mmCIF file of C-alpha atoms and ligand atoms in Angstrom:
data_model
loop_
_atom_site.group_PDB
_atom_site.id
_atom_site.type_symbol
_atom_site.label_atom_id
_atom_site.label_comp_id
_atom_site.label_asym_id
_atom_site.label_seq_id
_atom_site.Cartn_x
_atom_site.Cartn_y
_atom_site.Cartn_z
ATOM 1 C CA UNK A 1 -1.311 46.402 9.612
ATOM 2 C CA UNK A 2 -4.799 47.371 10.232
ATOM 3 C CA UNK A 3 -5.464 43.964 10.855
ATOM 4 C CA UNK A 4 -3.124 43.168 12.982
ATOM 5 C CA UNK A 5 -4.305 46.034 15.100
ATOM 6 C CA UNK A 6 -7.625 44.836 15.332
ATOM 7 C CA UNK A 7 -6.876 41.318 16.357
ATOM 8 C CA UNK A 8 -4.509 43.060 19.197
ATOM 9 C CA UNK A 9 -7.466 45.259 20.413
ATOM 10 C CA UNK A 10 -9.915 41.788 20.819
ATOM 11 C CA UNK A 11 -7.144 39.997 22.899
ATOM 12 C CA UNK A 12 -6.803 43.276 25.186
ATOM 13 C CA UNK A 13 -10.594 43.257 25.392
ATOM 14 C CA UNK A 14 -10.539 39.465 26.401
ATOM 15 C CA UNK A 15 -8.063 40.199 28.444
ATOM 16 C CA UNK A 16 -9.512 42.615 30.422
ATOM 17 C CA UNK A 17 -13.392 40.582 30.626
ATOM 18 C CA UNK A 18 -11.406 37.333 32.164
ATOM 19 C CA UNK A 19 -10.478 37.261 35.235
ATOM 20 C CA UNK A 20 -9.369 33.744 36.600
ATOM 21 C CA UNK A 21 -6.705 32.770 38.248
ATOM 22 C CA UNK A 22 -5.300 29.114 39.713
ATOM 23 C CA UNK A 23 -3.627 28.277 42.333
ATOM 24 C CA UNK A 24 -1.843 24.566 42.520
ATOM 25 C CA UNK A 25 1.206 22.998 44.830
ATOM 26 C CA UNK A 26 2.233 22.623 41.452
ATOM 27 C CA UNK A 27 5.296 24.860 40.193
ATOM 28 C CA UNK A 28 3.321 27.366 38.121
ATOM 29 C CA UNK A 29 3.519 26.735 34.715
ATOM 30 C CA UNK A 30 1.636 30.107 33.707
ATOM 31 C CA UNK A 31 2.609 33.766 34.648
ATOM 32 C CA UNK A 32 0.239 34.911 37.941
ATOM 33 C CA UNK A 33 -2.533 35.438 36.644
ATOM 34 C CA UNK A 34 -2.868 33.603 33.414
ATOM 35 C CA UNK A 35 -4.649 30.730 32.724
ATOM 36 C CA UNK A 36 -2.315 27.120 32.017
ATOM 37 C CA UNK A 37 -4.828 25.267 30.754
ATOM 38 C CA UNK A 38 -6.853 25.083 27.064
ATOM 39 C CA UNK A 39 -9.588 21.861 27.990
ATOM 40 C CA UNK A 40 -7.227 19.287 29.342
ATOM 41 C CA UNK A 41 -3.998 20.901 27.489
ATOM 42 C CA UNK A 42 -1.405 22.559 29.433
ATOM 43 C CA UNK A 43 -0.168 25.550 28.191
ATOM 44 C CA UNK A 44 2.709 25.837 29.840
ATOM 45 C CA UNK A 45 4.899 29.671 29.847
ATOM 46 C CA UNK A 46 6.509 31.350 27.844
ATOM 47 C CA UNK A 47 3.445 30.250 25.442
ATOM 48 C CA UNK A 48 -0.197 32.034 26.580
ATOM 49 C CA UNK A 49 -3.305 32.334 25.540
ATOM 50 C CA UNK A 50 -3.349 36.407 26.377
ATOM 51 C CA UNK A 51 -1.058 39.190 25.043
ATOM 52 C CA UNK A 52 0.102 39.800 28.572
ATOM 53 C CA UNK A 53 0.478 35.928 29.487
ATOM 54 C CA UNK A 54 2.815 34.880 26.764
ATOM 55 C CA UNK A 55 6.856 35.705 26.298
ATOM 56 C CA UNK A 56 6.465 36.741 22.378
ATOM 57 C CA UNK A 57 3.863 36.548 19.864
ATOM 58 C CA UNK A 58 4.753 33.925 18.048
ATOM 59 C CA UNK A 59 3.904 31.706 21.132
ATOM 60 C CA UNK A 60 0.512 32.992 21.403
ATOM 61 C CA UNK A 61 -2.083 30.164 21.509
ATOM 62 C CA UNK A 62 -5.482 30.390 20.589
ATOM 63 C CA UNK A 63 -8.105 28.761 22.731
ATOM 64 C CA UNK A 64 -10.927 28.265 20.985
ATOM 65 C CA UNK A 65 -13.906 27.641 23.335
ATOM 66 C CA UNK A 66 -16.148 27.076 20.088
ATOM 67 C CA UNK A 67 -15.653 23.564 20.815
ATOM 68 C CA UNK A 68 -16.236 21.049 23.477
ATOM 69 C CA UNK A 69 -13.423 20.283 24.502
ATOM 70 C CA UNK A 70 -11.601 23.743 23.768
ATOM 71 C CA UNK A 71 -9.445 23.520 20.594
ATOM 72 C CA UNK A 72 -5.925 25.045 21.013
ATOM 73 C CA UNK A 73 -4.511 26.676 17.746
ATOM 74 C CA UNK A 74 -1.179 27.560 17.011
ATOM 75 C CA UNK A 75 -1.108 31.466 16.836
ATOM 76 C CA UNK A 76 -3.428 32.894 13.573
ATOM 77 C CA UNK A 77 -3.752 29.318 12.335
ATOM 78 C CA UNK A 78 -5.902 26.417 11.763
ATOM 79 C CA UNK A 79 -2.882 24.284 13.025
ATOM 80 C CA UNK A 80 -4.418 22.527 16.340
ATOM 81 C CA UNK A 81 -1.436 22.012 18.970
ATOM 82 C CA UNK A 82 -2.496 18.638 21.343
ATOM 83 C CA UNK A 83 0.669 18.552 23.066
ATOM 84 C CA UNK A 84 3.484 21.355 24.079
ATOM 85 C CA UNK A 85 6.986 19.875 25.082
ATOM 86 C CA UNK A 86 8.815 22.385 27.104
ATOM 87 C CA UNK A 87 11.987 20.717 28.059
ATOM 88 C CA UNK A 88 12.728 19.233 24.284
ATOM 89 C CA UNK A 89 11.442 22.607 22.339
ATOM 90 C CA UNK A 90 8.833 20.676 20.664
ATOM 91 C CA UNK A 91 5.063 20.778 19.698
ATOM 92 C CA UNK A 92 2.330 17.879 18.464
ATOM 93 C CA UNK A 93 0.035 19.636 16.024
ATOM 94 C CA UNK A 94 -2.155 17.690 13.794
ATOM 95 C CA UNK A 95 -1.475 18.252 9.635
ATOM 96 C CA UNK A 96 -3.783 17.874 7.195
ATOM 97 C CA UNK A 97 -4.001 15.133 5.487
ATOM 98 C CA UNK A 98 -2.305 16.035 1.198
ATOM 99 C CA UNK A 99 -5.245 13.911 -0.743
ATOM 100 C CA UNK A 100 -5.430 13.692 -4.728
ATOM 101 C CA UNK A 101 -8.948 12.187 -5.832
ATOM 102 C CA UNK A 102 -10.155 11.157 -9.249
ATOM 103 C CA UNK A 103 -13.300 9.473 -10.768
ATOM 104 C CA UNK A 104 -13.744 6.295 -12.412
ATOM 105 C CA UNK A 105 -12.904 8.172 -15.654
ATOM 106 C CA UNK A 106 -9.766 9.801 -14.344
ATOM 107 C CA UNK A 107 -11.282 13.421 -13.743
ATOM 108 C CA UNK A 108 -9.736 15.116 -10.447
ATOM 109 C CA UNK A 109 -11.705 15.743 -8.475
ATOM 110 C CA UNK A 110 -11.553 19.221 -6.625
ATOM 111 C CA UNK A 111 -14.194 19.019 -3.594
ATOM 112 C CA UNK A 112 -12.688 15.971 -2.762
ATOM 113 C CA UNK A 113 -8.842 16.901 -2.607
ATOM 114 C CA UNK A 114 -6.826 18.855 -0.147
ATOM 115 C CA UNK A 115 -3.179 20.840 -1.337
ATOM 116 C CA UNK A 116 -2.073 20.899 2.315
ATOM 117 C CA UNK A 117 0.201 23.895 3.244
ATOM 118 C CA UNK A 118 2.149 23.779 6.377
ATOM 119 C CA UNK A 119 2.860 27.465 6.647
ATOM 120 C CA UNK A 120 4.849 26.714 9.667
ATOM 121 C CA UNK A 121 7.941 29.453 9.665
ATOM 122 C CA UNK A 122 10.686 29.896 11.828
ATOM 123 C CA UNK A 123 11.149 29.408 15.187
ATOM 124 C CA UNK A 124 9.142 26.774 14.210
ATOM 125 C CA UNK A 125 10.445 24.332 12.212
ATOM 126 C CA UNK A 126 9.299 20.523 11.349
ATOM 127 C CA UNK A 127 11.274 18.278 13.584
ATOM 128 C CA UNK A 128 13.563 16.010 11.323
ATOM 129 C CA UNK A 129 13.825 13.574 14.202
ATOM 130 C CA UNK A 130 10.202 12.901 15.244
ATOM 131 C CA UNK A 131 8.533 12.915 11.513
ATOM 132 C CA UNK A 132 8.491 10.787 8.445
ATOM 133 C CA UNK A 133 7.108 12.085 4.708
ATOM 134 C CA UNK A 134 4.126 9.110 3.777
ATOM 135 C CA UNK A 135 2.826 9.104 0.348
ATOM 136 C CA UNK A 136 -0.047 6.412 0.048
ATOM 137 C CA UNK A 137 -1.430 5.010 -3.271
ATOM 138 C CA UNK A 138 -0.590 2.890 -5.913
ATOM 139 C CA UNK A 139 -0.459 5.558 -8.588
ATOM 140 C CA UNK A 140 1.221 8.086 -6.854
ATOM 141 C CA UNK A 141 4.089 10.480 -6.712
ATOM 142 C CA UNK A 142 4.236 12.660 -3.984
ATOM 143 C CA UNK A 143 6.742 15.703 -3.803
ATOM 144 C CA UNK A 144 7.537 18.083 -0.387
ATOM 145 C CA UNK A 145 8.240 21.321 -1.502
ATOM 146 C CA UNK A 146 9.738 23.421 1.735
ATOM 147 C CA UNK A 147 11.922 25.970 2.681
ATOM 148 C CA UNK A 148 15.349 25.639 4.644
ATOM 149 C CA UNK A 149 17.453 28.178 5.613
ATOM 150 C CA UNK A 150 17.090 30.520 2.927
ATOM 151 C CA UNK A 151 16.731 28.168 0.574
ATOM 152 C CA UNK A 152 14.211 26.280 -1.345
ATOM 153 C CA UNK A 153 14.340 22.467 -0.947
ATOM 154 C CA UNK A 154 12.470 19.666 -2.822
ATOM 155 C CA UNK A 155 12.170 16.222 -2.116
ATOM 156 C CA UNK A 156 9.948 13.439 -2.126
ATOM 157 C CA UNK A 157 8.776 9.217 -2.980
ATOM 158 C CA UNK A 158 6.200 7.366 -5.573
ATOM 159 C CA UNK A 159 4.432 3.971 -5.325
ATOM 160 C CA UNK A 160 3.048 2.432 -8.399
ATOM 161 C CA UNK A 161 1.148 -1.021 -7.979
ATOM 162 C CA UNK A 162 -1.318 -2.927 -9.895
ATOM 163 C CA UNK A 163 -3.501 -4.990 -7.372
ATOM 164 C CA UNK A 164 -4.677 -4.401 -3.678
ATOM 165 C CA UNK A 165 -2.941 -8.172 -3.421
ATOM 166 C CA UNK A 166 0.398 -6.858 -3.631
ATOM 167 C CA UNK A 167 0.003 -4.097 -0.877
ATOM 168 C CA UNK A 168 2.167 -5.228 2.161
ATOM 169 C CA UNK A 169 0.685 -4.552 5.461
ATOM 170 C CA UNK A 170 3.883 -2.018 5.952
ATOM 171 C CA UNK A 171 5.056 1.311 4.287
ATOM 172 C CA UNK A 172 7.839 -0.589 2.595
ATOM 173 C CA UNK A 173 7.512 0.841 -0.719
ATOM 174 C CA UNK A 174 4.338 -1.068 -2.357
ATOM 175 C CA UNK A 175 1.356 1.099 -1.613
ATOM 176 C CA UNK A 176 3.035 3.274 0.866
ATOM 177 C CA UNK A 177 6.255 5.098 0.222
ATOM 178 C CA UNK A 178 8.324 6.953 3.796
ATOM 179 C CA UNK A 179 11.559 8.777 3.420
ATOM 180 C CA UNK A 180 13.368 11.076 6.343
ATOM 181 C CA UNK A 181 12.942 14.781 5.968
ATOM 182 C CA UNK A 182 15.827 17.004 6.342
ATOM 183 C CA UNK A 183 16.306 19.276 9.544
ATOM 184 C CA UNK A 184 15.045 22.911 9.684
ATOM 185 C CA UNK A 185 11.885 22.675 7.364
ATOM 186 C CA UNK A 186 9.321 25.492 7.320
ATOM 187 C CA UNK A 187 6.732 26.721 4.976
ATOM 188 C CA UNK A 188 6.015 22.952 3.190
ATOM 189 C CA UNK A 189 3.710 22.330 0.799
ATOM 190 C CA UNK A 190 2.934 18.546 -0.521
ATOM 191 C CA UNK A 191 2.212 18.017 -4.397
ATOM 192 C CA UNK A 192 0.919 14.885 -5.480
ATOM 193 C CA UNK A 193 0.778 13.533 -8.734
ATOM 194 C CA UNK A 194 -0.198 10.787 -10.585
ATOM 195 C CA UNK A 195 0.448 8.637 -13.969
ATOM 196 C CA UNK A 196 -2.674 7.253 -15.208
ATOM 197 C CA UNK A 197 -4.818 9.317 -12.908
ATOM 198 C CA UNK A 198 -6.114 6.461 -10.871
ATOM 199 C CA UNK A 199 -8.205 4.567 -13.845
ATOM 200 C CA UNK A 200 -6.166 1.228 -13.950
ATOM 201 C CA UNK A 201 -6.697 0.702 -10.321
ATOM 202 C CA UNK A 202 -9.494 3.020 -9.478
ATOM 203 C CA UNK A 203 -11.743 0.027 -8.325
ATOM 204 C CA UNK A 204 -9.439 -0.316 -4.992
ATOM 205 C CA UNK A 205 -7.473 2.802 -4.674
ATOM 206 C CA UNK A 206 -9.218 6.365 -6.798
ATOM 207 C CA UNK A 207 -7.014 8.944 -4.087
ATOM 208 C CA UNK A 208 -3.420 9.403 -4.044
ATOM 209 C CA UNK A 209 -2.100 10.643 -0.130
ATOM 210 C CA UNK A 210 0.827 12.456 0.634
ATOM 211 C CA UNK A 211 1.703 14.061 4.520
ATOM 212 C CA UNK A 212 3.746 14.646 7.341
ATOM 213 C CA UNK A 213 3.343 12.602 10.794
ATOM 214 C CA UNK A 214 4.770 11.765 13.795
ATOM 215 C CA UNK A 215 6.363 8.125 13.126
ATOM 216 C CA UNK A 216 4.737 5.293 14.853
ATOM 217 C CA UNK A 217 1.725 7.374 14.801
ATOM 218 C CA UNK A 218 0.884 6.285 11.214
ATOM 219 C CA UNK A 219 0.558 2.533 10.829
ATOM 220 C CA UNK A 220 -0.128 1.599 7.308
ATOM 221 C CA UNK A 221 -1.877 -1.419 5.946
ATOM 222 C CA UNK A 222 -4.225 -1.895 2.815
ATOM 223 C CA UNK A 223 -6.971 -0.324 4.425
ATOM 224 C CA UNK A 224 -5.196 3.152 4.582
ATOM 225 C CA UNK A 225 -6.575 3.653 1.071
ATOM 226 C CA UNK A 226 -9.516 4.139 2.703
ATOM 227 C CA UNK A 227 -8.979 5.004 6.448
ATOM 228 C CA UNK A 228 -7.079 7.879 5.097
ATOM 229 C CA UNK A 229 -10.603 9.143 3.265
ATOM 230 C CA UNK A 230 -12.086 10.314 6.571
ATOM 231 C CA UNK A 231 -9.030 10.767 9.204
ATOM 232 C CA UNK A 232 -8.275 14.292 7.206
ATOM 233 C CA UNK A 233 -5.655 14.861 10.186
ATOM 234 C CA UNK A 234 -2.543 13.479 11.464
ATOM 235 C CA UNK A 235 -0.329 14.313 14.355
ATOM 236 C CA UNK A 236 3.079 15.511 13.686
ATOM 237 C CA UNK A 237 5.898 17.243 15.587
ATOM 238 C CA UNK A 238 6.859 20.695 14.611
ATOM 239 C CA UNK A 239 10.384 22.142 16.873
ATOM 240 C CA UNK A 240 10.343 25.852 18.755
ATOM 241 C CA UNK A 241 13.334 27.648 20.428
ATOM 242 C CA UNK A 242 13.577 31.280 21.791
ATOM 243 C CA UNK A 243 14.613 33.679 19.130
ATOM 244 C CA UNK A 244 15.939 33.922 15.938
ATOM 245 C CA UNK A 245 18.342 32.733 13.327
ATOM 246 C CA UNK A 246 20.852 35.217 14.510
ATOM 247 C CA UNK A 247 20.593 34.051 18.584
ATOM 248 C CA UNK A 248 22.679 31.654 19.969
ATOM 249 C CA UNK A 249 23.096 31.584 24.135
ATOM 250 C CA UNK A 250 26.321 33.477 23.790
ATOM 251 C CA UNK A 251 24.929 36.515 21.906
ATOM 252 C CA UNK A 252 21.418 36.017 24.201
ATOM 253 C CA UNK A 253 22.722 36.278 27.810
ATOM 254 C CA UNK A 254 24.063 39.665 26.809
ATOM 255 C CA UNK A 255 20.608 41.037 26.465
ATOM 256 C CA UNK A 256 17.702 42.411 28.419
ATOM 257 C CA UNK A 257 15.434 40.029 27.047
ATOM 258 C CA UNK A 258 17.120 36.404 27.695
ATOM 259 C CA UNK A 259 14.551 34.330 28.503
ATOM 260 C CA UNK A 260 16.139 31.643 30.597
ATOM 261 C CA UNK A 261 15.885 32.579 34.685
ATOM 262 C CA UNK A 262 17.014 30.875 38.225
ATOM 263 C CA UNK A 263 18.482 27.540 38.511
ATOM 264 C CA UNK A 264 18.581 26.984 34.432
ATOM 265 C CA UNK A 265 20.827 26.496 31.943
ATOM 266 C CA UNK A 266 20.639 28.112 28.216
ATOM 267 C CA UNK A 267 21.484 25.107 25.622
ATOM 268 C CA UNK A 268 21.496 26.158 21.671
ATOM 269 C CA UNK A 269 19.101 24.094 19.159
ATOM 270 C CA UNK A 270 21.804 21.072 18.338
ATOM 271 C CA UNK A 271 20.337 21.095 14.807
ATOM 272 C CA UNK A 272 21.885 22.473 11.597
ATOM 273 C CA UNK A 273 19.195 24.567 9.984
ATOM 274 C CA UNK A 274 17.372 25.623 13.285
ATOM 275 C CA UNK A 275 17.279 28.762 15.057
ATOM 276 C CA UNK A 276 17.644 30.226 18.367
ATOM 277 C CA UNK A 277 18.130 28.778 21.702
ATOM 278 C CA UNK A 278 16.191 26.982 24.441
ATOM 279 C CA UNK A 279 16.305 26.735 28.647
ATOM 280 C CA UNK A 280 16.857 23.566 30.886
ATOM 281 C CA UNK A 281 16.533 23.480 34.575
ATOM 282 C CA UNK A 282 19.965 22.596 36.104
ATOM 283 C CA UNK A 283 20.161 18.974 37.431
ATOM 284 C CA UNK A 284 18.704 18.392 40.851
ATOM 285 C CA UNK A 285 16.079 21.194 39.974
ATOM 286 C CA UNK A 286 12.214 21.274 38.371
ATOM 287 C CA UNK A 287 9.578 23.404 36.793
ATOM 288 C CA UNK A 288 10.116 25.421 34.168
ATOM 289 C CA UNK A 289 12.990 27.722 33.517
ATOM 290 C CA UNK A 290 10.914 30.229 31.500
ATOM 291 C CA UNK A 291 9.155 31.069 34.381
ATOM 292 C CA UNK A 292 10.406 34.302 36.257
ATOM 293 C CA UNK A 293 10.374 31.910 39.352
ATOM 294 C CA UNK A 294 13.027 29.908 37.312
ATOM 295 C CA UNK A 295 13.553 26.263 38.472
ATOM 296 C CA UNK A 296 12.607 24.951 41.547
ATOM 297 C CA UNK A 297 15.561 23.126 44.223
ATOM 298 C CA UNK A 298 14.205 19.482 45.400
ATOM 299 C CA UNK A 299 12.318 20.253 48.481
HETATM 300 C C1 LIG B 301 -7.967 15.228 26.757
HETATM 301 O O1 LIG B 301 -9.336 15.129 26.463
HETATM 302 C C2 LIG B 301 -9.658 14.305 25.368
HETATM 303 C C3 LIG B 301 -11.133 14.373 25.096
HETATM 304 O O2 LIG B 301 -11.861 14.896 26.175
HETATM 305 C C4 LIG B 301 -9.196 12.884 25.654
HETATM 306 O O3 LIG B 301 -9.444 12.051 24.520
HETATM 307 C C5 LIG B 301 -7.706 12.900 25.932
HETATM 308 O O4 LIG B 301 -7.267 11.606 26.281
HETATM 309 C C6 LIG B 301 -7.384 13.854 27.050
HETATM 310 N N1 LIG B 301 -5.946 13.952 27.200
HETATM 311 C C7 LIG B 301 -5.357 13.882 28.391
HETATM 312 C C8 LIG B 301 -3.867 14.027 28.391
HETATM 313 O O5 LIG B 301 -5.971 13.733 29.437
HETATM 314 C C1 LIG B 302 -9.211 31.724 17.148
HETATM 315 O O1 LIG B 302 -9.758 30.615 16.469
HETATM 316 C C2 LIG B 302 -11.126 30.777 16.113
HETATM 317 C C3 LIG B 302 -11.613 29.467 15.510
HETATM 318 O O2 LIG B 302 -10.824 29.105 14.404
HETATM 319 C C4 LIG B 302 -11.255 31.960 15.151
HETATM 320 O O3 LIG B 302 -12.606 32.148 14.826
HETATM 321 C C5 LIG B 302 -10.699 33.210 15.826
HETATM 322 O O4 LIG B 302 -10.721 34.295 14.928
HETATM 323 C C6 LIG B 302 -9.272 32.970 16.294
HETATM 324 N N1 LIG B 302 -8.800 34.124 17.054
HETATM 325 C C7 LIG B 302 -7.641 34.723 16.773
HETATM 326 C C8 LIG B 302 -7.280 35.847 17.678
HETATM 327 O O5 LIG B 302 -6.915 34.354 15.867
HETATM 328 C C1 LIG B 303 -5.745 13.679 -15.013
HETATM 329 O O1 LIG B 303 -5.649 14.553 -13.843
HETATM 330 C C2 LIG B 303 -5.162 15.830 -14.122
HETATM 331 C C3 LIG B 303 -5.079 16.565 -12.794
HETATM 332 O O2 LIG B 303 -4.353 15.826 -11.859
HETATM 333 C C4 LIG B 303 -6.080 16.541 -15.094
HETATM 334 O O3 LIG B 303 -5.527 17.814 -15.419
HETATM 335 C C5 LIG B 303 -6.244 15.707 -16.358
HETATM 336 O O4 LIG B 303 -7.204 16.317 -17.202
HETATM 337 C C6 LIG B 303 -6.708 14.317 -15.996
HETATM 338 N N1 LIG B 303 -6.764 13.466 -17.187
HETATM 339 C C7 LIG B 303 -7.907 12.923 -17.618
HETATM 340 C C8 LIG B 303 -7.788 12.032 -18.801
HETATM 341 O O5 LIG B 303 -8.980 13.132 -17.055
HETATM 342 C C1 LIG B 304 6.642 31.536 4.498
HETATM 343 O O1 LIG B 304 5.233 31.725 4.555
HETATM 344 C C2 LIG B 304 4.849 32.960 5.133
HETATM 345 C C3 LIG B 304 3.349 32.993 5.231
HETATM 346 O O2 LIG B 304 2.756 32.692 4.015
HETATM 347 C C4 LIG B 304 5.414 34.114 4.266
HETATM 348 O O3 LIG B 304 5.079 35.338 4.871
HETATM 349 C C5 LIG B 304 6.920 33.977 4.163
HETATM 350 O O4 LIG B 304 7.420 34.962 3.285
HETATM 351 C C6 LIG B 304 7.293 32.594 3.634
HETATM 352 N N1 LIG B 304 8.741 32.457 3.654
HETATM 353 C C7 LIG B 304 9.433 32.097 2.582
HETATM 354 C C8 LIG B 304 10.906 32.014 2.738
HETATM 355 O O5 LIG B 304 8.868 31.839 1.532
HETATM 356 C C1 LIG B 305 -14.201 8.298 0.379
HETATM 357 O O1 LIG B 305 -15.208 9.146 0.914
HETATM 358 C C2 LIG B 305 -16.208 9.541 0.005
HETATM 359 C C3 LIG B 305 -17.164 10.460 0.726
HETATM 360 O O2 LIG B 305 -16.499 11.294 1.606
HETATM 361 C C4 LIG B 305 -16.935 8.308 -0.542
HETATM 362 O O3 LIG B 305 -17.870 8.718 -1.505
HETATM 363 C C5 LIG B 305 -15.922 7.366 -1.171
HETATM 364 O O4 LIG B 305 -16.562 6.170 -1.571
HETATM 365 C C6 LIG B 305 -14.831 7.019 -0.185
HETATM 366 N N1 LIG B 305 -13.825 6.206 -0.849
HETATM 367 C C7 LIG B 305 -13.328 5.105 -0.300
HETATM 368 C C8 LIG B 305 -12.293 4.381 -1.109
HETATM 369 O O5 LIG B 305 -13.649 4.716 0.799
#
């Protein structure tokens, strides 16, 4: 709690020391008076990058200015958001890369292996639609471990090969396993494992991979095995909505704090396993029905 205090007090401070403010012919996309952009992102309401810019916390975005450009990260995390969707209730953050590595002996090799954790939790959720599971090696076996709902779910794919010859220039199962991921994931961890710790093949392949990403946006071919050794992130596609497991538009509109305003439309998350409910601008209107402008007639 005391924490969480503290890290309120700095955002009122930075709050309070900033003072910019844009104007555009642009619908506004921020609240008056808050910035919309993080570098060349647009951060686009009800997300902010202020306590008094953003519609809830849990679409509080972190501009890092530590960095040139600015890095945007998702709330208290080291999740980096490159791309907010407002009209599909969706999100691009990049994911660490899962990575298993072993010596010529078959000793793991700590400093060089990363047990991602997507700590993701609702209303976020990974998007079943946008994302693949990879898991690239040729000794390899590569579980998800995640929550849905309430409950725990496990799933996962192995590749075992014996030359860098047989590797197809696809994930089609030699070298590179994919499988779908259910709908509604959150808090996902990746465990990869492996049967004869790398040795028979270590020459070509010593690290097993396992991750998340945004399909298309992973292309394998044999040189994954190594590509993968220095691109530690890839993007992937995590879903928001408004609210919690419990809202739906129906029991929403009855409250003070619905968040969709003029000219838009509330439509609940179509997916089994997500929560709460997102706004669309009626047809024949723009901008962005979070706003308290609402959505804008064709002019
Ligand atoms: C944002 O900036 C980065 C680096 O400056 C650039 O690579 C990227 O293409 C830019 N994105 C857009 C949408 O302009
Ligand atoms: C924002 O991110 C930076 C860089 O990771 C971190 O140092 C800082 O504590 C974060 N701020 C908040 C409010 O989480
Ligand atoms: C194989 O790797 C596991 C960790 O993944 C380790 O516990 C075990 O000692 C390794 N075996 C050998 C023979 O080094
Ligand atoms: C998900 O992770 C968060 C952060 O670690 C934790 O607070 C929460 O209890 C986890 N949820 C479940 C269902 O394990
Ligand atoms: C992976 O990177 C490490 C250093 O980061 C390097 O020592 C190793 O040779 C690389 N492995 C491959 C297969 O490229």
């Amino acid at each position: 709690m005391a924490l969480r205090l503290s890290v309120v007090a700095v955002l009122l401070l930075l709050s309070a020391a900033s003072t910019t403010t844009t104007t555009t012919a642009a619908p506004a996309q921020a609240l008056t008076g808050c910035s919309d952009k993080c570098g060349n992102l647009t951060i686009p309401y009800p997300f902010g990058m202020k306590t008094d810019c953003l519609l809830r916390k849990e679409f509080f975005i972190n501009c890092s200015h530590t960095t040139q450009p600015p890095t945007a990260y998702l709330m208290y995390s080291d999740l980096i958001v490159t791309n907010i969707y407002l009209d599909e209730g969706e999100l691009q953050i990049l994911n660490d890369v899962g990575r298993a590595c072993y010596d010529e002996e078959g000793g793991y090799q700590t400093d060089r292996s990363i047990k991602p954790q997507l700590l993701l939790q609702p209303p976020y959720t990974i998007s079943n639609t946008k994302n693949k599971f990879y898991a690239v090696g040729c000794d390899t076996s590569a579980i998800v471990n995640a929550f849905r709902g309430k409950e725990e779910f496990i799933t996962g794919c192995m590749s075992i090969c014996n030359s860098l010859g047989s590797v197809e220039k696809s994930c089609s199962g030699v070298g590179c396993c994919q499988i779908n991921i259910p709908s509604g994931l959150y808090n996902l961890t990746v465990e990869l494992n492996s049967f004869k710790n790398h040795t028979r093949i270590w020459n070509f392949n010593p690290c097993s991979y396992g991750f998340i990403a945004e399909e298309g946006l992973f292309n394998f071919s044999p040189s994954s095995f190594e590509d993968l050794n220095y691109s530690a992130l890839l993007p992937m596609v995590a879903n928001w909505a408004i609210g919690n497991e419990i809202d739906t538009c129906e029991t929403a509109q009855k409250r003070l704090d619905y968040a969709c305003n003029a000219n838009s439309n509330c439509v609940n998350r179509p997916i089994d396993g997500s929560v709460g409910y997102l706004c669309q601008c009626l047809p024949g209107y723009e901008g962005n029905p979070y706003h308290p402008d609402g959505c804008q007639g064709d002019l």
